[in-house]
Short mmCIF file of C-alpha atoms in Angstrom, two decimals:
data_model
loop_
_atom_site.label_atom_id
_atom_site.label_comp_id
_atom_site.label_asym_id
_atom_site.label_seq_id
_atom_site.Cartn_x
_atom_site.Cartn_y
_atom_site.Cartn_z
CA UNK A 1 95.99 86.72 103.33
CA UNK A 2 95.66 89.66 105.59
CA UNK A 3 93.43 92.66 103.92
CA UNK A 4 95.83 95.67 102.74
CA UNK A 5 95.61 98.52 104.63
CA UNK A 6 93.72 101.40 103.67
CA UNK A 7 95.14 103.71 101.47
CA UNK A 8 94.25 107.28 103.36
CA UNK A 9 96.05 109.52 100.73
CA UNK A 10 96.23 109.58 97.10
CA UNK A 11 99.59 111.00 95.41
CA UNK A 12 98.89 112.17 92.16
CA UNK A 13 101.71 112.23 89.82
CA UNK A 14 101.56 115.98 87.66
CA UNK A 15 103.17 115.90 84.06
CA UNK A 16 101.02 113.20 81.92
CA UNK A 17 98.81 112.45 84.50
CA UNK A 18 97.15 115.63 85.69
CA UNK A 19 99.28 118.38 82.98
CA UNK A 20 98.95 117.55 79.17
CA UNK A 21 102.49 118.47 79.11
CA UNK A 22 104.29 114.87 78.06
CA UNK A 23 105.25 115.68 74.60
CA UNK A 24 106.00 119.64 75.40
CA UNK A 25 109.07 118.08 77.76
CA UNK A 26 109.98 115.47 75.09
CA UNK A 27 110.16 118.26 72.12
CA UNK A 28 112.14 120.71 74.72
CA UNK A 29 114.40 117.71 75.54
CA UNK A 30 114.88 116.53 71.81
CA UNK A 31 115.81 120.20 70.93
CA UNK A 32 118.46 120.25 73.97
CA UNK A 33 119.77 116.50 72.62
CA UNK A 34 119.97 118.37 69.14
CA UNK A 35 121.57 121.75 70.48
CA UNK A 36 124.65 119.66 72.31
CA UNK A 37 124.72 117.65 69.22
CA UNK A 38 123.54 114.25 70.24
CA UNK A 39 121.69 112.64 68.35
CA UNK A 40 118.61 110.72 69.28
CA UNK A 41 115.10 109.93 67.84
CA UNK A 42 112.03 111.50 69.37
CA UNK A 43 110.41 108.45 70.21
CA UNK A 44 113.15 107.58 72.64
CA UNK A 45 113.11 110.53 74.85
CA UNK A 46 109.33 110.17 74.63
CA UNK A 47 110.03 106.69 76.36
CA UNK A 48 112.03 108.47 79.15
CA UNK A 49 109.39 111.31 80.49
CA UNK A 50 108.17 110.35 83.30
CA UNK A 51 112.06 110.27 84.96
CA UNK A 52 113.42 112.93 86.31
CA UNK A 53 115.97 114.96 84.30
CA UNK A 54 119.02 113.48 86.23
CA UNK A 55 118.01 109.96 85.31
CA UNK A 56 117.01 110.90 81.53
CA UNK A 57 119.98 111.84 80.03
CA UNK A 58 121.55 108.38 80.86
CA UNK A 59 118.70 106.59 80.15
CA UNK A 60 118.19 108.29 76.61
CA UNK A 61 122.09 108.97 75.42
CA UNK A 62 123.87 106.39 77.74
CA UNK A 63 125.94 107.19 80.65
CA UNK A 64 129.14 108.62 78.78
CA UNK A 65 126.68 111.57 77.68
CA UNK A 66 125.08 111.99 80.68
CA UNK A 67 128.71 112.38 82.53
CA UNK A 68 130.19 114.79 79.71
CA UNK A 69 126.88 117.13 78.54
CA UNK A 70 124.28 116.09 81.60
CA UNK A 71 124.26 119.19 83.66
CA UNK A 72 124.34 121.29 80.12
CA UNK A 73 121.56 119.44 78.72
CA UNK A 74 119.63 119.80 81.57
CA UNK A 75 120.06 123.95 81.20
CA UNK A 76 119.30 123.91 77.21
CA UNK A 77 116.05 122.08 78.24
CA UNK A 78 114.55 124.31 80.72
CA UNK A 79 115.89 127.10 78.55
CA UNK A 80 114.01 124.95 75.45
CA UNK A 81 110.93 124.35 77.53
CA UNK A 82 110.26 127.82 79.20
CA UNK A 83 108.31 129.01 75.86
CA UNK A 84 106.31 125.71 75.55
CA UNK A 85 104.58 126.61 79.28
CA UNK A 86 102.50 129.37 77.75
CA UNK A 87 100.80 126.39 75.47
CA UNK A 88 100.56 123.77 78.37
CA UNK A 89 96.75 122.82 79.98
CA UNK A 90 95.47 120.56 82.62
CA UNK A 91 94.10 117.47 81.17
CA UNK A 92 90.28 117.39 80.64
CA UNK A 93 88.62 116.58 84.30
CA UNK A 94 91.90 116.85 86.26
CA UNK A 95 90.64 119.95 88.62
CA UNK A 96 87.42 117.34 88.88
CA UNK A 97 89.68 114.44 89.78
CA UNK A 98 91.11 116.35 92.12
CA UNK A 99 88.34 117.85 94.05
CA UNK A 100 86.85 114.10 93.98
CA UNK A 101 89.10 112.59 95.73
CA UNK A 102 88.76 115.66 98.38
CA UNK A 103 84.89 114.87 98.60
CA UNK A 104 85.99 111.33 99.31
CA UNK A 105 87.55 111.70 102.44
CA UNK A 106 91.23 111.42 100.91
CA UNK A 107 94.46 113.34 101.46
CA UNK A 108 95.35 114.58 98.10
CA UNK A 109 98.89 115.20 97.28
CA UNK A 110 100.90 116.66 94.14
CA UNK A 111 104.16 114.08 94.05
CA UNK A 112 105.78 115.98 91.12
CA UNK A 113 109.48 116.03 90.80
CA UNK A 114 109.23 118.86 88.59
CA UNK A 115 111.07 122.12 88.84
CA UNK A 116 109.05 124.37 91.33
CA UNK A 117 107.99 126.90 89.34
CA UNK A 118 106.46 124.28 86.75
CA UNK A 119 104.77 122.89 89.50
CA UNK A 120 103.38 126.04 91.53
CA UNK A 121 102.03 126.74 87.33
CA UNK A 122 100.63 122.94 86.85
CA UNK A 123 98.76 124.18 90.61
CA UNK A 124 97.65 127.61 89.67
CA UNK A 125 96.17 125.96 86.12
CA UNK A 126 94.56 123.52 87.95
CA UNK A 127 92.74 125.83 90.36
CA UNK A 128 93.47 123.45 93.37
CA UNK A 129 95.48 125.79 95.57
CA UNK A 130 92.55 124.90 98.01
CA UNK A 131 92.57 121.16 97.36
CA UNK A 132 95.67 119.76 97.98
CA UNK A 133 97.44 118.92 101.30
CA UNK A 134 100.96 118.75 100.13
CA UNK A 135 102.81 119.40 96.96
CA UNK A 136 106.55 118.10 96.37
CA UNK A 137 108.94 119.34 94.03
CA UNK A 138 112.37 118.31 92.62
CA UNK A 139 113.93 120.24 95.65
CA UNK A 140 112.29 117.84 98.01
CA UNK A 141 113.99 114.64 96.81
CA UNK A 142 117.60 113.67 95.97
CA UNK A 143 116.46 110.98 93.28
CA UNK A 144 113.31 111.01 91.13
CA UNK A 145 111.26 108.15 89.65
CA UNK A 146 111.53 105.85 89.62
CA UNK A 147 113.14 105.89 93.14
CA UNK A 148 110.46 106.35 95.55
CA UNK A 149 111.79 109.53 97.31
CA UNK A 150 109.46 112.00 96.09
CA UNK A 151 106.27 109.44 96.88
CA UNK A 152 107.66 108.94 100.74
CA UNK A 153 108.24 112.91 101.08
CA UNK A 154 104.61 113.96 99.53
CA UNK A 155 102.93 111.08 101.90
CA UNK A 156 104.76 112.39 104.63
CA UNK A 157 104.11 115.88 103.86
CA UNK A 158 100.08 115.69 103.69
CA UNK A 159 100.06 113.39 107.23
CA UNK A 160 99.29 110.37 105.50
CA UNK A 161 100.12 106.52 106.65
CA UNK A 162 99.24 104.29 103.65
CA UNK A 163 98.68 105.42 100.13
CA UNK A 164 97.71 105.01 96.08
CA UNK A 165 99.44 106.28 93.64
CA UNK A 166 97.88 107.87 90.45
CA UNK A 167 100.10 108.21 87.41
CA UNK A 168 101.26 107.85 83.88
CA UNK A 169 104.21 105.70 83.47
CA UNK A 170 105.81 102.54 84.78
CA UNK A 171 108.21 104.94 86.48
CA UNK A 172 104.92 106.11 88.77
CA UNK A 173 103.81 102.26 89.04
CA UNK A 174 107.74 100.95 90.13
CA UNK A 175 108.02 103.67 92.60
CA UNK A 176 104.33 103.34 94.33
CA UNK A 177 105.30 99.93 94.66
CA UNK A 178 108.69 100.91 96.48
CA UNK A 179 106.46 102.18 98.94
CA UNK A 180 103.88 99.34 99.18
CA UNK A 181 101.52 101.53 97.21
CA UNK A 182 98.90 100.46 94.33
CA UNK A 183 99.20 101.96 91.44
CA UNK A 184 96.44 103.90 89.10
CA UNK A 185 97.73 104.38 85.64
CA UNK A 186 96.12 106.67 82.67
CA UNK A 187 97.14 106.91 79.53
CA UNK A 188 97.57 110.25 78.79
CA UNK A 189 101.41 110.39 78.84
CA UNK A 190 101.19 108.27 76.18
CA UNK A 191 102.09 104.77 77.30
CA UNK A 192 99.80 101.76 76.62
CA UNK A 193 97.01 99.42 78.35
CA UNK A 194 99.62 96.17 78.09
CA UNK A 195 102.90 98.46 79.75
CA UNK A 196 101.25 99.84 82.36
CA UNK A 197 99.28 96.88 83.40
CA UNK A 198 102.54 94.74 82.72
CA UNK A 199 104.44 97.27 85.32
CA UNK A 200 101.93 96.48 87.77
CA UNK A 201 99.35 99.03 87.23
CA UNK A 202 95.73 97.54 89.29
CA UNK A 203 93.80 99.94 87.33
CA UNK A 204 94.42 101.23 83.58
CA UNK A 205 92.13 104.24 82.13
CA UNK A 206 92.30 106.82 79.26
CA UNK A 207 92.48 110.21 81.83
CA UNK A 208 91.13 111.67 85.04
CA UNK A 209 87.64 112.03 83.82
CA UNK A 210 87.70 107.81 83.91
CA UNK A 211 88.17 108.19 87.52
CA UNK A 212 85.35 110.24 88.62
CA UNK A 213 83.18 107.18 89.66
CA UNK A 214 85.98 104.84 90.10
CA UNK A 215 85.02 102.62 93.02
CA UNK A 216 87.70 104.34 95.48
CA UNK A 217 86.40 102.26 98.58
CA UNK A 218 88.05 99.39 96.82
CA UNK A 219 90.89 100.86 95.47
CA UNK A 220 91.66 102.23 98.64
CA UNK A 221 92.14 98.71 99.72
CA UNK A 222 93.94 97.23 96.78
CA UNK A 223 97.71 95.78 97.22
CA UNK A 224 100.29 96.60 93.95
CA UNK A 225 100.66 94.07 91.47
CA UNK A 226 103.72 92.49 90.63
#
């Protein structure tokens, strides 16, 4: 078999992975469910983060919801979210992560789908304005995750060929893999060892601070699973 190529850029996925900001989104979207009056448990819009908002309504309420509430949903949740971003951190080690990969010789790109001015806070928290060689929003793709738009446009962006993924959910592992991309999963958006390494994951951790002396060089060079 033919040795992958080398991944030359890493695309870090934002919310979960780099932002401790997984169950903020799934309280702001449980109020919104609530405020429409659908009714849904916690625990299953937890299950959806890590999609963007115009997969999650369908994914969480089924499509009938998503085709009579979906665009008012998606306005109580930012409107149920914007208080929530004054409590919202960077996970422990993610600036370090980050300025890692840097040292390593890696392009480092953002590949959030989030709304932009979540993502130009996640940036400003993270102090990495100086690190980072592209950042993507939800205004730079027509799908999210796990569609691999957002991965293709942040590769593309930072002048990248080949690269690994780093991220939280399945929907991060399913779309590096739409792009012939390996997968790093943590666990900090709350999904386990056995999911993520059933998705396809090649690597499962706890959080960034696991993946200071992670052996890159290989991982650089590792095909996705599945």
């Amino acid at each position: 078999m033919a040795e992958a190529p080398r991944a030359d850029t890493v695309l870090l996925d934002v919310d979960g992975t780099l932002m401790d900001t997984t169950y903020h989104h799934a309280i702001a979207w449980h109020r919104a469910f609530r405020s429409c009056g659908v009714d849904v448990p916690i625990w299953r819009v937890h299950r959806a983060i890590g999609m963007g908002g115009d997969r999650l309504v369908a994914e969480v309420a089924g499509d009938d919801v998503e085709e009579r509430l979906g665009d008012e949903l998606r306005q109580v949740w930012e409107r149920e979210y914007e208080p929530l971003r004054a409590e919202v951190a960077p996970l422990p080690h993610a600036h370090d992560l980050i300025a890692r990969l840097k040292d390593t010789g890696f392009r480092v790109a953002l590949a959030s789908s989030g709304k932009p001015d979540h993502t130009r806070q996640a940036v400003s928290l993270l102090e990495a304005e100086d690190l980072l060689d592209a950042v993507t929003t939800a205004e730079d793709a027509q799908e999210s995750k796990p569609a691999a738009d957002i991965l293709q446009v942040a590769l593309r962006e930072a002048g990248g060929r080949h690269a690994i993924m780093v991220g939280d959910s399945p929907y991060d592992v399913e779309a590096a893999a739409r792009i012939g991309a390996p997968c790093v999963a943590v666990r900090t958006g709350g999904f386990g060892v056995d999911e993520l390494t059933g998705a396809g994951a090649v690597l499962v951790v706890d959080g960034p601070g696991d993946l200071l002396d992670a052996d890159w060089s290989t991982l650089a060079i590792s095909r996705p699973r599945g």
